[in-house]
Coordinates of N, CA, C and O in Angstrom, one line a residue:
X26 N 8.3 -6.8 36.7 CA 9.1 -6.6 35.5 C 8.9 -7.6 34.4 O 8.7 -7.4 33.2
X27 N 8.7 -8.9 34.9 CA 8.4 -10.0 34.0 C 7.0 -9.9 33.3 O 6.9 -10.4 32.3
X28 N 6.1 -9.2 33.9 CA 4.8 -9.1 33.4 C 4.7 -7.8 32.5 O 4.1 -7.9 31.5
X29 N 5.3 -6.8 33.0 CA 5.2 -5.5 32.2 C 6.1 -5.4 31.0 O 5.7 -4.9 30.0
X30 N 7.3 -6.0 31.0 CA 8.2 -5.8 29.9 C 7.7 -6.4 28.6 O 7.8 -5.8 27.6
X31 N 7.1 -7.6 28.6 CA 6.5 -8.2 27.3 C 5.4 -7.3 26.8 O 5.4 -7.1 25.6
X32 N 4.7 -6.7 27.6 CA 3.5 -5.9 27.1 C 4.1 -4.5 26.6 O 3.6 -4.1 25.6
X33 N 5.1 -4.0 27.3 CA 5.8 -2.8 26.7 C 6.4 -3.1 25.4 O 6.4 -2.2 24.4
X34 N 7.2 -4.2 25.3 CA 7.7 -4.6 24.0 C 6.7 -4.8 22.9 O 6.9 -4.3 21.8
X35 N 5.6 -5.4 23.2 CA 4.6 -5.6 22.3 C 4.0 -4.3 21.8 O 3.8 -4.1 20.6
X36 N 3.8 -3.4 22.7 CA 3.3 -2.0 22.3 C 4.3 -1.3 21.5 O 4.0 -0.7 20.5
X37 N 5.6 -1.4 21.9 CA 6.6 -0.7 21.1 C 6.7 -1.3 19.7 O 6.8 -0.5 18.7
X38 N 6.8 -2.6 19.6 CA 6.9 -3.2 18.3 C 5.7 -2.9 17.4 O 5.8 -2.8 16.2
X39 N 4.5 -2.9 18.0 CA 3.3 -2.5 17.3 C 3.3 -1.2 16.8 O 2.9 -0.9 15.6
X40 N 3.8 -0.2 17.5 CA 4.0 1.2 17.0 C 4.9 1.2 15.9 O 4.6 2.0 14.9
X41 N 6.0 0.6 15.9 CA 7.0 0.6 14.8 C 6.4 0.1 13.6 O 6.5 0.8 12.5
X42 N 5.8 -1.2 13.6 CA 5.2 -1.8 12.4 C 4.0 -1.0 11.9 O 3.8 -0.9 10.7
X43 N 3.2 -0.5 12.9 CA 2.0 0.3 12.4 C 2.5 1.6 11.7 O 1.9 1.9 10.7
X44 N 3.6 2.2 12.1 CA 4.1 3.4 11.5 C 4.6 3.0 10.0 O 4.4 3.8 9.1
X45 N 5.3 2.0 10.0 CA 5.9 1.5 8.7 C 4.7 1.2 7.7 O 4.7 1.5 6.5
X46 N 3.6 0.5 8.2 CA 2.5 0.2 7.4 C 1.7 1.4 6.9 O 1.3 1.5 5.7
X47 N 1.6 2.3 7.8 CA 0.9 3.6 7.5 C 1.7 4.3 6.4 O 1.2 4.9 5.4
X48 N 3.0 4.4 6.6 CA 3.9 5.0 5.5 C 3.7 4.4 4.2 O 3.6 5.0 3.1
X49 N 3.7 3.0 4.2 CA 3.7 2.3 2.9 C 2.2 2.6 2.3 O 2.1 2.7 1.1
X50 N 1.1 2.6 3.1 CA -0.2 2.9 2.6 C -0.3 4.3 2.0 O -0.8 4.5 0.9
X51 N 0.3 5.3 2.6 CA 0.3 6.6 2.1 C 1.1 6.7 0.8 O 0.6 7.3 -0.2
X52 N 2.3 6.0 0.7 CA 3.1 6.0 -0.5 C 2.3 5.4 -1.6 O 2.4 5.9 -2.7
X53 N 1.7 4.2 -1.3 CA 1.0 3.5 -2.3 C -0.2 4.3 -2.8 O -0.5 4.2 -4.0
X54 N -0.9 5.0 -2.0 CA -2.1 5.8 -2.4 C -1.6 7.0 -3.3 O -2.2 7.2 -4.4
X55 N -0.5 7.5 -3.0 CA 0.1 8.6 -3.8 C 0.5 8.0 -5.2 O 0.3 8.7 -6.3
X56 N 1.1 6.9 -5.2 CA 1.6 6.2 -6.4 C 0.3 5.8 -7.4 O 0.3 6.0 -8.5
X57 N -0.8 5.4 -6.7 CA -2.0 5.1 -7.4 C -2.6 6.4 -8.1 O -3.1 6.4 -9.2
X58 N -2.6 7.5 -7.3 CA -3.1 8.7 -7.8 C -2.2 9.2 -9.0 O -2.8 9.7 -10.0
X59 N -1.0 9.1 -8.8 CA 0.0 9.5 -9.9 C -0.3 8.6 -11.2 O -0.3 9.2 -12.3
X60 N -0.4 7.4 -10.9 CA -0.7 6.5 -12.1 C -2.0 6.8 -12.7 O -2.2 6.8 -14.0
X61 N -3.1 7.1 -12.0 CA -4.4 7.5 -12.5 C -4.3 8.8 -13.3 O -4.9 8.9 -14.4
X62 N -3.5 9.7 -12.8 CA -3.4 11.1 -13.4 C -2.7 10.8 -14.7 O -3.1 11.4 -15.8
X63 N -1.7 10.1 -14.8 CA -0.9 9.8 -16.0 C -1.8 9.1 -17.1 O -1.7 9.5 -18.3
X64 N -2.5 8.1 -16.6 CA -3.5 7.3 -17.5 C -4.5 8.2 -18.1 O -4.9 8.1 -19.2
X65 N -5.1 9.1 -17.3 CA -6.1 10.1 -17.7 C -5.6 11.0 -18.8 O -6.4 11.5 -19.6
X66 N -4.3 11.3 -18.7 CA -3.7 12.2 -19.7 C -3.1 11.4 -20.9 O -2.6 12.0 -21.8
X67 N -3.3 10.1 -20.9 CA -2.9 9.3 -22.1 C -1.4 8.9 -22.0 O -0.8 8.4 -23.0
X68 N -0.8 9.0 -20.8 CA 0.5 8.6 -20.6 C 0.5 7.1 -20.0 O -0.4 6.6 -19.8
X69 N 1.8 6.7 -19.8 CA 1.9 5.3 -19.3 C 1.8 5.3 -17.7 O 2.6 5.8 -17.0
X70 N 0.6 4.8 -17.2 CA 0.3 4.8 -15.8 C 1.2 3.9 -15.0 O 1.5 4.2 -13.9
X71 N 1.5 2.7 -15.5 CA 2.3 1.8 -14.8 C 3.7 2.3 -14.5 O 4.3 2.1 -13.4
X72 N 4.3 3.0 -15.5 CA 5.6 3.6 -15.3 C 5.7 4.6 -14.3 O 6.5 4.8 -13.4
X73 N 4.5 5.4 -14.2 CA 4.4 6.5 -13.3 C 4.2 5.9 -11.8 O 4.7 6.5 -10.8
X74 N 3.4 4.8 -11.8 CA 3.2 4.2 -10.4 C 4.5 3.7 -9.9 O 4.9 3.9 -8.7
X75 N 5.3 3.0 -10.7 CA 6.7 2.5 -10.3 C 7.6 3.5 -9.9 O 8.3 3.4 -8.8
X76 N 7.6 4.7 -10.5 CA 8.5 5.8 -10.2 C 8.0 6.5 -8.9 O 8.8 6.9 -8.0
X77 N 6.7 6.6 -8.7 CA 6.2 7.2 -7.6 C 6.2 6.5 -6.4 O 6.2 7.0 -5.2
X78 N 6.2 5.1 -6.5 CA 6.2 4.3 -5.3 C 7.5 4.3 -4.5 O 7.5 4.0 -3.3
X79 N 8.6 4.8 -5.1 CA 9.9 4.9 -4.4 C 10.3 3.6 -3.9 O 10.5 2.6 -4.7
X80 N 10.5 3.4 -2.6 CA 11.1 2.3 -2.0 C 10.1 1.1 -1.8 O 10.4 0.0 -1.4
X81 N 8.8 1.4 -1.8 CA 7.7 0.4 -1.8 C 7.7 -0.5 -3.0 O 7.6 0.0 -4.0
X82 N 7.8 -1.8 -2.7 CA 7.9 -2.7 -3.8 C 6.4 -3.1 -4.3 O 5.7 -3.7 -3.5
X83 N 6.0 -2.5 -5.4 CA 4.6 -2.8 -5.9 C 4.5 -4.2 -6.5 O 5.3 -4.5 -7.4
X84 N 3.6 -4.9 -6.0 CA 3.5 -6.3 -6.5 C 2.5 -6.5 -7.7 O 2.7 -7.3 -8.6
X85 N 1.4 -5.6 -7.7 CA 0.5 -5.7 -8.9 C 0.0 -4.3 -9.1 O -0.3 -3.5 -8.2
X86 N -0.2 -4.0 -10.5 CA -0.9 -2.7 -10.9 C -1.9 -3.1 -11.9 O -1.6 -3.8 -12.9
X87 N -3.2 -2.7 -11.6 CA -4.3 -2.9 -12.5 C -4.7 -1.5 -13.1 O -5.1 -0.6 -12.3
X88 N -4.6 -1.3 -14.4 CA -5.0 0.0 -15.0 C -6.2 -0.2 -15.9 O -6.3 -1.1 -16.7
X89 N -7.2 0.7 -15.7 CA -8.4 0.8 -16.5 C -8.2 2.1 -17.3 O -8.3 3.2 -16.8
X90 N -8.1 1.9 -18.6 CA -7.9 3.0 -19.5 C -9.2 3.8 -19.9 O -10.3 3.3 -19.6
X91 N -9.0 5.0 -20.3 CA -10.2 5.8 -20.7 C -10.9 5.3 -21.8 O -12.2 5.3 -21.9
X92 N -10.2 5.0 -22.9 CA -10.8 4.6 -24.1 C -11.3 5.8 -24.9 O -11.0 6.9 -24.7
X93 N -12.4 5.5 -25.7 CA -13.0 6.6 -26.5 C -14.2 7.3 -25.7 O -14.4 8.4 -26.1
X94 N -14.6 6.7 -24.7 CA -15.7 7.2 -24.0 C -15.1 8.1 -22.8 O -14.6 7.6 -21.9
X95 N -15.2 9.4 -23.0 CA -14.6 10.3 -22.0 C -15.4 10.5 -20.8 O -14.9 11.2 -19.9
X96 N -16.6 9.8 -20.6 CA -17.3 9.9 -19.4 C -16.7 8.9 -18.4 O -17.0 9.0 -17.2
X97 N -16.0 8.0 -18.8 CA -15.4 7.0 -17.9 C -14.1 7.6 -17.2 O -13.6 8.6 -17.7
X98 N -13.8 7.1 -16.1 CA -12.6 7.5 -15.3 C -11.4 6.6 -15.6 O -11.7 5.4 -15.8
X99 N -10.2 7.1 -15.4 CA -9.1 6.3 -15.4 C -8.9 5.8 -14.0 O -8.8 6.6 -13.0
X100 N -8.8 4.5 -13.9 CA -8.7 3.9 -12.5 C -7.4 3.0 -12.4 O -7.1 2.2 -13.3
X101 N -6.6 3.2 -11.4 CA -5.4 2.4 -11.2 C -5.6 1.9 -9.7 O -5.7 2.6 -8.8
X102 N -5.4 0.5 -9.7 CA -5.4 -0.2 -8.4 C -4.1 -0.8 -8.2 O -3.5 -1.5 -9.1
X103 N -3.5 -0.6 -7.1 CA -2.0 -1.0 -6.8 C -2.1 -1.8 -5.5 O -2.9 -1.5 -4.5
X104 N -1.3 -2.8 -5.4 CA -1.2 -3.6 -4.1 C 0.3 -4.0 -3.9 O 1.1 -4.1 -4.9
X105 N 0.6 -4.3 -2.7 CA 1.9 -4.7 -2.2 C 1.8 -5.6 -1.0 O 0.8 -5.5 -0.2
X106 N 2.7 -6.4 -0.8 CA 2.7 -7.3 0.4 C 3.6 -6.7 1.4 O 4.8 -6.4 1.2
X107 N 3.1 -6.3 2.6 CA 3.8 -5.7 3.7 C 4.3 -6.7 4.6 O 3.6 -7.5 5.1
X108 N 5.6 -6.6 4.9 CA 6.3 -7.6 5.8 C 6.8 -6.8 7.1 O 7.7 -6.0 6.9
X109 N 6.2 -7.1 8.2 CA 6.7 -6.4 9.5 C 8.2 -6.8 9.8 O 8.6 -7.9 9.4
X110 N 8.9 -5.9 10.4 CA 10.3 -6.1 10.7 C 10.5 -6.6 12.2 O 11.6 -7.0 12.6
X111 N 9.4 -6.5 12.9 CA 9.5 -6.8 14.4 C 8.8 -8.3 14.6 O 8.1 -8.7 13.7
X112 N 9.0 -8.8 15.8 CA 8.3 -10.0 16.0 C 6.8 -10.0 16.1 O 6.2 -11.1 16.1
X113 N 6.2 -8.8 15.9 CA 4.7 -8.7 15.9 C 4.2 -9.4 14.6 O 3.1 -9.8 14.5
X114 N 5.0 -9.5 13.6 CA 4.6 -10.2 12.3 C 4.1 -11.6 12.5 O 3.2 -12.0 11.8
X115 N 4.8 -12.3 13.4 CA 4.4 -13.7 13.7 C 3.0 -13.8 14.3 O 2.2 -14.7 14.2
X116 N 2.6 -12.7 15.0 CA 1.2 -12.6 15.6 C 0.1 -12.2 14.6 O -1.1 -12.5 14.8
X117 N 0.5 -11.7 13.4 CA -0.5 -11.2 12.5 C -1.1 -12.4 11.7 O -2.1 -12.2 11.2
X118 N -0.6 -13.6 11.9 CA -1.2 -14.8 11.2 C -2.5 -15.1 12.0 O -3.4 -15.6 11.4
X119 N -2.6 -14.6 13.2 CA -3.9 -14.8 14.0 C -5.0 -13.8 13.5 O -6.1 -14.1 13.7
X120 N -4.6 -12.7 12.9 CA -5.5 -11.7 12.5 C -5.7 -11.6 10.9 O -5.9 -10.5 10.4
X121 N -5.5 -12.6 10.2 CA -5.7 -12.6 8.8 C -4.5 -12.5 8.0 O -4.6 -12.3 6.7
X122 N -3.4 -12.4 8.5 CA -2.1 -12.3 7.7 C -1.8 -13.6 7.1 O -2.4 -14.7 7.4
X123 N -0.8 -13.6 6.2 CA -0.3 -14.8 5.6 C 0.5 -15.6 6.6 O 0.9 -15.1 7.6
X124 N 0.9 -16.8 6.1 CA 1.7 -17.7 7.0 C 3.2 -17.1 7.2 O 3.7 -17.4 8.2
X125 N 3.6 -16.3 6.3 CA 4.9 -15.7 6.4 C 4.9 -14.4 7.3 O 5.9 -13.7 7.5
X126 N 3.7 -14.0 7.7 CA 3.5 -12.8 8.6 C 3.2 -11.6 7.8 O 3.1 -10.5 8.4
X127 N 3.1 -11.6 6.5 CA 2.8 -10.4 5.8 C 1.4 -10.3 5.6 O 0.6 -11.2 5.7
X128 N 1.0 -9.1 5.1 CA -0.5 -8.8 4.7 C -0.4 -7.9 3.5 O 0.6 -7.2 3.3
X129 N -1.5 -7.8 2.8 CA -1.7 -7.0 1.6 C -2.1 -5.7 1.9 O -3.1 -5.5 2.6
X130 N -1.4 -4.6 1.3 CA -1.9 -3.2 1.4 C -2.3 -2.9 -0.1 O -1.6 -3.0 -1.0
X131 N -3.5 -2.3 -0.2 CA -4.0 -1.9 -1.5 C -4.3 -0.4 -1.5 O -4.6 0.2 -0.6
X132 N -4.3 0.2 -2.7 CA -4.6 1.6 -2.9 C -5.3 1.7 -4.3 O -5.0 1.0 -5.2
X133 N -6.1 2.8 -4.4 CA -6.8 3.0 -5.6 C -6.9 4.4 -6.0 O -7.1 5.3 -5.1
X134 N -6.5 4.7 -7.2 CA -6.5 6.1 -7.7 C -7.5 6.3 -8.9 O -7.5 5.5 -9.8
X135 N -8.4 7.3 -8.8 CA -9.3 7.5 -9.8 C -9.2 9.0 -10.3 O -9.2 10.0 -9.5
X136 N -9.1 9.2 -11.6 CA -9.0 10.5 -12.2 C -10.0 10.6 -13.4 O -10.1 9.6 -14.2
X137 N -10.7 11.7 -13.6 CA -11.5 11.9 -14.8 C -10.7 12.0 -16.0 O -9.6 12.5 -16.0
X138 N -11.1 11.5 -17.1 CA -10.4 11.5 -18.4 C -10.5 12.9 -19.1 O -11.5 13.5 -19.0
X139 N -9.4 13.2 -19.6 CA -9.3 14.6 -20.3 C -9.4 14.3 -21.8 O -8.9 13.4 -22.3
X140 N -10.0 15.2 -22.4 CA -10.3 15.1 -23.8 C -9.3 15.9 -24.6 O -8.4 16.0 -25.2

């Protein structure tokens, strides 16, 4: 029991935080797509990203506008700092995470500009 329980807890905590990280990645990707779509149509892409992100706290939004050249694409790049809720977060510093146990999730949305 003393050998198996820590391994089972590590597996359980990993599944919980991986599921949360995957959900945040999917939400961030959808928000980046929505922002790129709004930017391509000449609307405010940042506002669309913020509203589409929902509960995910977006830390940075980079928007590349279409301009007068309609051959360029509207590009929106979004990132957030993900913080695990289980003790697995303290192990993430060994695998490239920050000292507080968080890591950065990024997403990019690209849409062709409409004329």
